CSV table of C-alpha atoms in Angstrom, one decimal:
chain,number,residue,atom,x,y,z
A,1,MET,CA,-76.2,11.8,162.7
A,2,ILE,CA,-79.1,9.3,162.8
A,3,LEU,CA,-79.1,8.2,159.2
A,4,LYS,CA,-76.5,8.4,156.4
A,5,ALA,CA,-77.2,7.0,153.0
A,6,GLU,CA,-74.4,7.1,150.4
A,7,ASN,CA,-74.7,6.4,146.7
A,8,MET,CA,-77.5,3.9,147.0
A,9,ILE,CA,-78.1,2.0,143.7
A,10,LYS,CA,-80.9,-0.5,143.1
A,11,SER,CA,-81.9,-2.1,139.8
A,12,PHE,CA,-84.6,-4.6,138.9
A,13,GLY,CA,-83.4,-6.4,135.8
A,14,LYS,CA,-82.2,-3.7,133.4
A,15,LYS,CA,-84.2,-0.9,135.0
A,16,MET,CA,-82.2,1.1,137.5
A,17,VAL,CA,-84.7,2.5,140.0
A,18,LEU,CA,-82.3,4.2,142.4
A,19,LYS,CA,-79.3,5.9,140.6
A,20,GLY,CA,-77.0,6.8,143.5
A,21,VAL,CA,-79.1,8.2,146.2
A,22,SER,CA,-77.3,10.0,149.0
A,23,PHE,CA,-78.7,11.9,151.9
A,24,SER,CA,-78.3,12.2,155.7
A,25,MET,CA,-80.4,13.1,158.7
A,26,GLU,CA,-79.5,14.7,161.9
A,27,GLU,CA,-81.0,13.7,165.4
A,28,GLY,CA,-84.3,15.5,166.2
A,29,THR,CA,-85.1,16.6,162.7
A,30,ILE,CA,-88.1,16.0,160.4
A,31,ASN,CA,-87.2,15.2,156.8
A,32,GLY,CA,-89.4,14.5,153.9
A,33,ILE,CA,-88.8,12.6,150.7
A,34,ALA,CA,-91.3,13.6,148.1
A,35,GLY,CA,-91.6,12.1,144.6
A,36,GLU,CA,-94.2,11.1,142.0
A,37,ASN,CA,-95.3,7.6,141.5
A,38,GLY,CA,-92.5,5.5,140.0
A,39,SER,CA,-89.8,7.8,141.2
A,40,GLY,CA,-88.3,5.1,143.5
A,41,LYS,CA,-89.8,6.2,146.8
A,42,SER,CA,-91.1,2.7,147.8
A,43,THR,CA,-87.8,1.1,146.8
A,44,LEU,CA,-85.8,3.6,148.9
A,45,LEU,CA,-88.1,3.1,151.8
A,46,LYS,CA,-87.9,-0.7,151.7
A,47,ILE,CA,-84.1,-0.4,151.7
A,48,LEU,CA,-84.1,2.0,154.6
A,49,VAL,CA,-86.3,-0.2,156.6
A,50,GLY,CA,-84.3,-3.3,155.8
A,51,LEU,CA,-86.8,-5.2,153.7
A,52,TRP,CA,-84.6,-5.0,150.6
A,53,LYS,CA,-80.8,-4.6,150.1
A,54,ALA,CA,-79.3,-2.0,147.8
A,55,ASP,CA,-77.1,-3.4,145.0
A,56,LYS,CA,-74.5,-0.8,145.8
A,57,GLY,CA,-74.0,2.0,148.4
A,58,ASN,CA,-73.7,2.4,152.2
A,59,LEU,CA,-76.5,2.8,154.6
A,60,GLN,CA,-75.8,3.7,158.3
A,61,ILE,CA,-78.6,4.0,160.8
A,62,ASN,CA,-77.6,4.8,164.4
A,63,GLY,CA,-80.5,3.8,166.5
A,64,LYS,CA,-83.9,2.0,166.7
A,65,ILE,CA,-86.2,2.3,163.7
A,66,GLY,CA,-90.0,2.6,163.9
A,67,TYR,CA,-91.6,1.8,160.7
A,68,CYS,CA,-95.2,2.9,159.9
A,69,PRO,CA,-96.4,1.3,156.7
A,70,GLN,CA,-98.9,3.0,154.3
A,71,ASP,CA,-101.6,0.4,154.8
A,72,PRO,CA,-102.2,-0.6,158.4
A,73,LEU,CA,-100.4,-4.0,158.7
A,74,ILE,CA,-102.4,-5.4,161.6
A,75,PHE,CA,-104.3,-8.5,162.5
A,76,PRO,CA,-108.1,-8.2,162.0
A,77,GLN,CA,-108.9,-10.8,164.6
A,78,LEU,CA,-106.7,-9.5,167.4
A,79,THR,CA,-107.7,-6.8,169.8
A,80,VAL,CA,-105.9,-3.5,170.2
A,81,ASP,CA,-104.3,-4.7,173.5
A,82,GLU,CA,-103.2,-7.9,171.9
A,83,HIS,CA,-101.5,-6.0,169.2
A,84,PHE,CA,-99.5,-4.0,171.7
A,85,GLN,CA,-98.5,-7.2,173.5
A,86,TYR,CA,-97.5,-8.9,170.2
A,87,PHE,CA,-95.3,-6.0,169.0
A,88,ALA,CA,-93.9,-5.4,172.5
A,89,ALA,CA,-92.5,-8.9,172.4
A,90,ALA,CA,-91.0,-8.3,169.0
A,91,TYR,CA,-89.3,-5.2,170.3
A,92,GLY,CA,-88.2,-7.0,173.4
A,93,LEU,CA,-89.8,-4.4,175.8
A,94,THR,CA,-90.0,-5.2,179.5
A,95,ARG,CA,-93.6,-5.5,180.9
A,96,HIS,CA,-93.4,-2.2,182.8
A,97,HIS,CA,-92.0,-0.2,179.9
A,98,PHE,CA,-94.5,-1.7,177.5
A,99,GLN,CA,-97.5,-1.0,179.8
A,100,GLU,CA,-96.3,2.6,180.3
A,101,ARG,CA,-95.8,3.2,176.6
A,102,ARG,CA,-99.2,1.6,175.7
A,103,GLU,CA,-101.1,3.8,178.1
A,104,LEU,CA,-99.4,6.9,176.8
A,105,LEU,CA,-100.0,6.1,173.2
A,106,LEU,CA,-103.6,5.1,173.8
A,107,GLU,CA,-104.2,8.5,175.6
A,108,GLU,CA,-102.2,10.7,173.2
A,109,LEU,CA,-103.9,9.2,170.1
A,110,ASN,CA,-107.2,9.0,171.9
A,111,PHE,CA,-108.3,5.5,171.2
A,112,GLY,CA,-108.1,3.9,174.7
A,113,GLN,CA,-111.8,3.1,174.6
A,114,TYR,CA,-111.2,0.5,171.9
A,115,ARG,CA,-108.4,-1.4,173.6
A,116,LYS,CA,-110.5,-4.5,174.2
A,117,GLU,CA,-112.1,-4.5,170.7
A,118,LYS,CA,-111.1,-6.7,167.9
A,119,VAL,CA,-109.5,-4.6,165.1
A,120,CYS,CA,-111.9,-5.8,162.4
A,121,THR,CA,-114.8,-4.1,164.2
A,122,LEU,CA,-113.0,-0.7,164.3
A,123,SER,CA,-112.9,2.2,161.8
A,124,GLY,CA,-110.2,3.0,159.3
A,125,GLY,CA,-109.1,5.9,161.4
A,126,THR,CA,-108.6,3.8,164.4
A,127,HIS,CA,-106.7,1.3,162.3
A,128,GLN,CA,-104.3,4.1,161.4
A,129,LYS,CA,-103.9,5.2,165.0
A,130,LEU,CA,-103.0,1.6,165.9
A,131,ASN,CA,-100.7,1.3,162.9
A,132,LEU,CA,-98.8,4.5,164.1
A,133,SER,CA,-98.8,3.5,167.8
A,134,LEU,CA,-97.2,0.2,166.9
A,135,ALA,CA,-94.3,2.0,165.2
A,136,LEU,CA,-93.9,4.3,168.2
A,137,LEU,CA,-94.2,1.7,170.9
A,138,HIS,CA,-90.5,1.1,171.5
A,139,GLN,CA,-89.6,4.9,171.4
A,140,PRO,CA,-87.7,4.7,168.1
A,141,ASP,CA,-84.8,7.0,167.4
A,142,LEU,CA,-85.9,7.2,163.7
A,143,LEU,CA,-89.5,7.0,162.7
A,144,ILE,CA,-90.1,6.2,159.0
A,145,LEU,CA,-93.6,6.9,157.7
A,146,ASP,CA,-94.8,5.6,154.3
A,147,GLU,CA,-97.4,7.9,152.8
A,148,PRO,CA,-98.9,8.8,156.2
A,149,TYR,CA,-101.4,11.3,154.9
A,150,ASN,CA,-103.2,8.8,152.7
A,151,GLY,CA,-104.8,7.0,155.7
A,152,PHE,CA,-104.9,9.6,158.5
A,153,ASP,CA,-108.2,11.2,159.2
A,154,TRP,CA,-108.1,14.8,160.4
A,155,GLU,CA,-108.0,14.0,164.1
A,156,THR,CA,-105.1,11.6,163.7
A,157,TYR,CA,-103.3,14.1,161.4
A,158,LEU,CA,-103.4,16.7,164.2
A,159,CYS,CA,-102.5,14.2,166.9
A,160,PHE,CA,-99.5,13.1,164.7
A,161,TRP,CA,-98.1,16.6,164.5
A,162,ASP,CA,-98.6,17.1,168.2
A,163,LEU,CA,-96.6,13.9,168.8
A,164,THR,CA,-93.8,15.0,166.4
A,165,VAL,CA,-93.1,18.1,168.6
A,166,GLN,CA,-92.5,15.9,171.7
A,167,MET,CA,-90.5,13.4,169.7
A,168,LYS,CA,-88.3,16.0,168.2
A,169,GLN,CA,-87.6,17.3,171.8
A,170,ARG,CA,-86.6,13.8,172.7
A,171,GLY,CA,-84.2,13.7,169.9
A,172,CYS,CA,-86.3,11.3,167.6
A,173,SER,CA,-85.9,12.0,163.9
A,174,ILE,CA,-88.8,11.6,161.5
A,175,LEU,CA,-88.7,10.7,157.9
A,176,VAL,CA,-91.8,11.1,155.8
A,177,VAL,CA,-91.9,9.4,152.4
A,178,THR,CA,-94.8,10.7,150.3
A,179,HIS,CA,-95.9,11.6,146.9
A,180,LEU,CA,-97.4,14.9,148.2
A,181,LEU,CA,-96.1,16.9,151.1
A,182,ASN,CA,-98.4,19.1,153.1
A,183,ASP,CA,-97.4,21.6,155.7
A,184,ARG,CA,-93.9,22.0,154.3
A,185,ASP,CA,-92.9,24.5,156.9
A,186,ARG,CA,-93.0,21.8,159.6
A,187,PHE,CA,-90.1,20.0,157.8
A,188,ASP,CA,-86.4,20.7,158.5
A,189,LYS,CA,-85.4,19.4,155.1
A,190,ILE,CA,-87.3,18.2,152.1
A,191,HIS,CA,-85.7,16.0,149.4
A,192,ASN,CA,-87.3,15.5,146.0
A,193,LEU,CA,-86.8,12.1,144.4
A,194,LYS,CA,-87.1,12.1,140.6
A,195,ASP,CA,-86.2,9.3,138.4
A,196,GLY,CA,-84.2,7.6,141.1
A,197,THR,CA,-82.1,10.7,142.0
A,198,LEU,CA,-82.5,13.0,145.0
A,199,THR,CA,-82.5,16.7,144.3
B,1,MET,CA,-106.6,-16.2,164.7
B,2,GLN,CA,-108.5,-18.3,162.1
B,3,LEU,CA,-110.4,-19.9,165.0
B,4,ARG,CA,-111.6,-16.5,166.1
B,5,ARG,CA,-113.5,-16.1,162.8
B,6,ARG,CA,-117.0,-17.5,163.6
B,7,ILE,CA,-117.7,-18.4,160.0
B,8,VAL,CA,-114.6,-20.4,159.7
B,9,LEU,CA,-115.5,-22.5,162.8
B,10,ILE,CA,-119.0,-23.0,161.5
B,11,LEU,CA,-117.6,-24.2,158.1
B,12,LEU,CA,-115.1,-26.5,159.7
B,13,ALA,CA,-117.9,-28.1,161.6
B,14,VAL,CA,-120.3,-28.3,158.7
B,15,ILE,CA,-118.1,-29.3,155.8
B,16,PRO,CA,-117.2,-32.8,157.1
B,17,VAL,CA,-120.9,-33.4,158.0
B,18,VAL,CA,-121.9,-32.5,154.4
B,19,PHE,CA,-119.3,-34.8,153.0
B,20,PHE,CA,-120.5,-37.7,155.2
B,21,SER,CA,-124.1,-37.0,154.6
B,22,VAL,CA,-123.6,-37.2,150.9
B,23,VAL,CA,-121.8,-40.5,151.2
B,24,ALA,CA,-124.5,-41.9,153.6
B,25,PHE,CA,-127.3,-41.0,151.3
B,26,THR,CA,-125.8,-42.0,147.9
B,27,THR,CA,-123.4,-44.9,148.4
B,28,PRO,CA,-124.8,-48.5,148.5
B,29,ASP,CA,-124.1,-51.0,151.3
B,30,ARG,CA,-123.0,-53.9,149.1
B,31,LYS,CA,-119.9,-55.7,150.3
B,32,VAL,CA,-116.8,-55.2,148.2
B,33,PRO,CA,-113.6,-57.2,148.5
B,34,PHE,CA,-110.4,-55.2,147.9
B,35,ARG,CA,-106.7,-55.3,148.5
B,36,LEU,CA,-104.3,-52.7,149.8
B,37,SER,CA,-101.0,-52.2,148.0
B,38,SER,CA,-99.2,-51.5,151.3
B,39,LEU,CA,-100.2,-55.0,152.7
B,40,ASP,CA,-99.3,-58.4,151.3
B,41,GLY,CA,-100.9,-58.9,147.8
B,42,ASN,CA,-102.7,-62.1,149.0
B,43,ILE,CA,-104.7,-60.2,151.7
B,44,PHE,CA,-108.2,-59.4,150.8
B,45,MET,CA,-110.4,-57.3,152.9
B,46,VAL,CA,-114.2,-57.1,152.7
B,47,ALA,CA,-116.1,-54.0,153.7
B,48,SER,CA,-119.2,-52.3,152.5
B,49,GLU,CA,-118.9,-49.7,149.7
B,50,LYS,CA,-120.3,-47.1,152.1
B,51,GLN,CA,-117.8,-47.8,154.8
B,52,ILE,CA,-114.9,-47.6,152.3
B,53,ALA,CA,-116.3,-44.4,151.0
B,54,LEU,CA,-116.6,-42.9,154.5
B,55,VAL,CA,-113.0,-43.6,155.3
B,56,PHE,CA,-111.9,-42.4,152.0
B,57,PHE,CA,-113.9,-39.2,152.4
B,58,ALA,CA,-112.6,-38.8,156.0
B,59,VAL,CA,-109.1,-38.7,154.6
B,60,ALA,CA,-110.1,-36.4,151.7
B,61,VAL,CA,-111.9,-33.9,154.0
B,62,ALA,CA,-109.1,-33.8,156.5
B,63,GLY,CA,-106.6,-33.2,153.6
B,64,PHE,CA,-108.8,-30.5,152.0
B,65,LEU,CA,-109.4,-28.5,155.2
B,66,MET,CA,-105.9,-28.6,156.4
B,67,SER,CA,-104.3,-27.6,153.1
B,68,PHE,CA,-106.6,-24.6,152.8
B,69,LEU,CA,-106.2,-23.6,156.4
B,70,ALA,CA,-102.4,-23.9,156.3
B,71,MET,CA,-102.3,-21.9,153.0
B,72,ASN,CA,-104.5,-19.2,154.4
B,73,LEU,CA,-102.5,-19.1,157.7
B,74,ILE,CA,-99.2,-18.4,155.9
B,75,GLN,CA,-100.3,-16.4,153.0
B,76,LYS,CA,-102.8,-14.0,154.6
B,77,ASN,CA,-100.4,-12.7,157.1
B,78,SER,CA,-97.3,-12.6,155.0
B,79,LYS,CA,-97.0,-8.7,155.0
B,80,ILE,CA,-97.8,-8.4,158.7
B,81,ASN,CA,-95.2,-11.1,159.4
B,82,ARG,CA,-92.6,-9.1,157.6
B,83,ARG,CA,-93.5,-6.1,159.6
B,84,LEU,CA,-93.1,-8.1,162.8
B,85,ILE,CA,-89.7,-9.3,161.5
B,86,VAL,CA,-88.7,-5.7,160.9
B,87,CYS,CA,-89.8,-5.0,164.5
B,88,GLY,CA,-87.5,-7.8,165.9
B,89,TYR,CA,-89.0,-11.2,165.5
B,90,HIS,CA,-86.9,-13.9,163.9
B,91,PRO,CA,-88.6,-15.6,160.9
B,92,PHE,CA,-88.3,-19.0,162.6
B,93,GLU,CA,-90.2,-17.6,165.6
B,94,LEU,CA,-93.1,-16.7,163.5
B,95,LEU,CA,-92.9,-20.0,161.6
B,96,LEU,CA,-92.9,-21.9,164.9
B,97,SER,CA,-96.1,-20.0,166.0
B,98,ASN,CA,-97.7,-20.9,162.7
B,99,LEU,CA,-96.7,-24.6,163.1
B,100,LEU,CA,-98.2,-24.6,166.6
B,101,ALA,CA,-101.5,-23.2,165.3
B,102,LEU,CA,-101.4,-25.8,162.5
B,103,THR,CA,-100.8,-28.6,164.9
B,104,LEU,CA,-103.7,-27.5,167.0
B,105,MET,CA,-106.0,-27.4,164.0
B,106,ILE,CA,-104.8,-30.9,162.8
B,107,VAL,CA,-105.6,-32.4,166.2
B,108,LEU,CA,-109.0,-30.7,166.3
B,109,ILE,CA,-110.0,-31.6,162.8
B,110,SER,CA,-108.7,-35.2,162.8
B,111,VAL,CA,-110.4,-36.0,166.1
B,112,TYR,CA,-113.7,-34.4,164.9
B,113,VAL,CA,-113.7,-36.2,161.5
B,114,GLY,CA,-112.6,-39.5,163.1
B,115,LEU,CA,-115.4,-39.3,165.7
B,116,ILE,CA,-118.0,-38.6,163.0
B,117,THR,CA,-116.8,-41.5,160.9
B,118,SER,CA,-117.1,-43.8,163.9
B,119,THR,CA,-120.8,-42.9,164.3
B,120,PHE,CA,-121.5,-44.6,160.9
B,121,PHE,CA,-119.8,-47.9,161.5
B,122,HIS,CA,-117.5,-49.7,164.0
B,123,VAL,CA,-113.9,-48.6,163.2
B,124,SER,CA,-111.5,-51.4,164.1
B,125,HIS,CA,-108.9,-49.1,165.7
B,126,LEU,CA,-110.4,-45.6,166.2
B,127,GLY,CA,-107.2,-44.1,167.8
B,128,MET,CA,-105.1,-45.3,165.0
B,129,MET,CA,-107.6,-44.1,162.4
B,130,ILE,CA,-107.7,-40.6,164.0
B,131,PHE,CA,-103.8,-40.7,163.9
B,132,SER,CA,-103.9,-41.5,160.2
B,133,LEU,CA,-106.3,-38.5,159.7
B,134,ALA,CA,-103.8,-36.4,161.6
B,135,LEU,CA,-101.1,-37.7,159.2
B,136,THR,CA,-103.2,-36.6,156.3
B,137,GLY,CA,-103.5,-33.2,157.9
B,138,PHE,CA,-99.8,-33.1,158.4
B,139,VAL,CA,-99.0,-34.0,154.8
B,140,TYR,CA,-101.6,-31.8,153.2
B,141,GLY,CA,-101.0,-29.0,155.9
B,142,GLY,CA,-97.4,-29.1,154.8
B,143,TYR,CA,-98.5,-28.8,151.2
B,144,GLY,CA,-100.7,-25.9,152.1
B,145,LEU,CA,-97.8,-24.2,153.8
B,146,ALA,CA,-95.5,-24.8,150.8
B,147,VAL,CA,-98.1,-23.3,148.4
B,148,GLY,CA,-98.9,-20.4,150.7
B,149,SER,CA,-95.2,-19.6,151.1
B,150,LEU,CA,-94.4,-19.9,147.4
B,151,ILE,CA,-97.4,-18.3,145.8
B,152,GLU,CA,-98.4,-14.8,146.5
B,153,GLY,CA,-101.8,-14.7,144.7
B,154,GLU,CA,-104.7,-16.2,146.7
B,155,LEU,CA,-106.6,-17.6,143.7
B,156,GLU,CA,-103.5,-19.2,142.2
B,157,ALA,CA,-102.8,-20.9,145.6
B,158,ILE,CA,-106.4,-22.1,145.9
B,159,LEU,CA,-106.3,-23.5,142.4
B,160,LEU,CA,-103.0,-25.4,143.1
B,161,ILE,CA,-104.5,-26.9,146.3
B,162,VAL,CA,-107.8,-27.8,144.6
B,163,LEU,CA,-105.9,-29.4,141.7
B,164,LEU,CA,-103.8,-31.8,143.8
B,165,ALA,CA,-106.3,-32.4,146.6
B,166,ASN,CA,-109.1,-33.2,144.1
B,167,ILE,CA,-107.0,-35.6,142.0
B,168,ASP,CA,-105.2,-37.2,144.8
B,169,ALA,CA,-107.2,-37.3,148.1
B,170,GLY,CA,-110.6,-36.8,146.3
B,171,TRP,CA,-110.2,-39.4,143.6
B,172,LEU,CA,-107.1,-41.6,143.0
B,173,GLN,CA,-106.7,-42.8,146.6
B,174,ASN,CA,-110.2,-44.4,146.7
B,175,PRO,CA,-109.2,-48.0,147.2
B,176,ILE,CA,-112.0,-49.3,144.9
B,177,PHE,CA,-110.7,-47.1,142.1
B,178,TYR,CA,-107.1,-47.7,143.0
B,179,ALA,CA,-107.4,-51.6,142.9
B,180,GLU,CA,-108.1,-51.5,139.2
B,181,ALA,CA,-106.1,-48.4,138.3
B,182,GLN,CA,-103.4,-48.5,135.6
B,183,ASN,CA,-100.0,-47.0,136.5
B,184,GLN,CA,-100.5,-47.5,140.2
B,185,ALA,CA,-96.9,-46.3,140.7
B,186,ILE,CA,-98.1,-42.7,140.0
B,187,ILE,CA,-100.6,-43.0,142.8
B,188,HIS,CA,-97.9,-44.3,145.2
B,189,TRP,CA,-96.1,-41.0,144.8
B,190,LEU,CA,-99.0,-38.7,145.6
B,191,PRO,CA,-99.3,-37.1,149.1
B,192,ALA,CA,-102.5,-38.8,150.3
B,193,TYR,CA,-101.3,-42.4,149.5
B,194,PHE,CA,-99.6,-43.3,152.8
B,195,PRO,CA,-102.1,-41.6,155.1
B,196,SER,CA,-105.0,-43.2,153.1
B,197,GLN,CA,-103.4,-46.6,153.4
B,198,SER,CA,-102.8,-46.1,157.1
B,199,ALA,CA,-106.4,-45.0,157.6
B,200,ILE,CA,-107.9,-48.0,155.8
B,201,ILE,CA,-105.7,-50.5,157.5
B,202,ALA,CA,-106.7,-49.0,160.9
B,203,SER,CA,-110.4,-48.9,160.0
B,204,PHE,CA,-110.9,-52.4,158.7
B,205,THR,CA,-108.0,-54.7,159.7
B,206,GLU,CA,-105.9,-55.8,162.5
B,207,TYR,CA,-102.7,-55.4,160.6
B,208,SER,CA,-100.0,-52.8,161.4
B,209,GLY,CA,-100.0,-49.5,159.5
B,210,THR,CA,-96.6,-48.4,161.0
B,211,SER,CA,-94.9,-48.4,157.7
B,212,ALA,CA,-97.5,-46.3,156.0
B,213,SER,CA,-97.6,-43.9,159.0
B,214,LEU,CA,-93.8,-43.5,159.0
B,215,SER,CA,-93.8,-42.8,155.2
B,216,SER,CA,-96.6,-40.2,155.8
B,217,LEU,CA,-94.5,-38.5,158.4
B,218,LEU,CA,-91.5,-38.5,156.0
B,219,TYR,CA,-93.7,-37.1,153.2
B,220,GLY,CA,-95.1,-34.4,155.4
B,221,SER,CA,-91.7,-33.5,156.7
B,222,GLY,CA,-90.5,-32.9,153.2
B,223,PHE,CA,-93.3,-30.4,152.5
B,224,LEU,CA,-92.6,-28.8,155.8
B,225,ALA,CA,-88.9,-28.4,155.2
B,226,PHE,CA,-89.6,-27.0,151.8
B,227,SER,CA,-92.1,-24.5,153.1
B,228,MET,CA,-89.8,-23.5,156.0
B,229,LEU,CA,-87.0,-22.7,153.6
B,230,ILE,CA,-89.3,-20.6,151.3
B,231,PHE,CA,-90.8,-18.8,154.3
B,232,TYR,CA,-87.4,-18.1,155.7
B,233,PHE,CA,-86.0,-16.7,152.4
B,234,LYS,CA,-89.0,-14.6,151.7
B,235,MET,CA,-89.2,-13.2,155.3
B,236,ARG,CA,-85.6,-12.5,156.1
B,237,ILE,CA,-84.7,-8.9,156.2
B,238,ARG,CA,-81.3,-7.5,155.1
B,239,LYS,CA,-79.7,-5.2,157.7
């Protein structure tokens, strides 16, 4: 089991946002958490990633996390290559491993021609490709995507699903947190989050 | 990264020139005797009003620029920094990289502003005067970091910086105003006090400004420690 969340509770003041959320994920599966705005998705995601701590409950993650935020969190003044270097250092990758992964991701997501360009000169679609690549650079065991469909253009969307096939084969699990799930048949399990409770 | 933005570089070069040009065109050359509170009360200095204004504005412009740059440095990248911490960096590693960037900017700005000031009149101790400007940058850079770490909204942070920098570095520390000011004790406690004293001593006298310099370092370190704590508590992740 790659992820196991038990009875997660989170409140802000008197408002209880997560009311005992429990779910688990097996290796090599694609899970979705769908919910309307205000259902507690963002809170749950921030707890899973480690940005926030739940007031109560247990969270167990057995492996490396790759986090792909909704809005590309990248530096406008750095080049694509510099982003890979910066994040590779954060992940603690060796030079050889990092270079290998970078080349693979640039090729698979088809944006190698922009590697020397500053990010501020690139399109929104390329920002999304870079955003996703940075989450995948260290070959995570669990990839957590926040509202991926909002920013993906059609080409990136297709590339993303192609990548998921390979990732699943490698044993990587994928968790998509979104307000609207497309292609439901691609998911092994879908959880609905409503009023802080998973159904 | 800030230095990769061409417009930022242009503004950093142009803003001090604008400040000094305004002083040069508007301030009279008449000689003014004045005292400095950090020196013996019996010591009077005589300098032209223009020269005093130039040093005063050199301190002000270094303070203004550094506080804005520091605030921008820490606030603009806060979400990306959190992502990097999720990816494996320690908050102090990112803080250290910000401090290195800040130090580089302090050196560049203080040398640039000091050299421009020295083109208008003979500065008694140019090296020490540049060091005083660096201290201003350190103190106000620390203030910018503290504001940027504490305040999330850009406008609110800018207003906080403008408020203090205008009142302190841009007004109260002018030695001509200060000499006649009531409640001078308030002025003593403001961030630009010690660096201003140090800069004026270096520009016009042969006296030592060591005490003012050390106090500036202490003041700046206070802001720095405060901003580091805020940054750490905001950036830490909970695993």
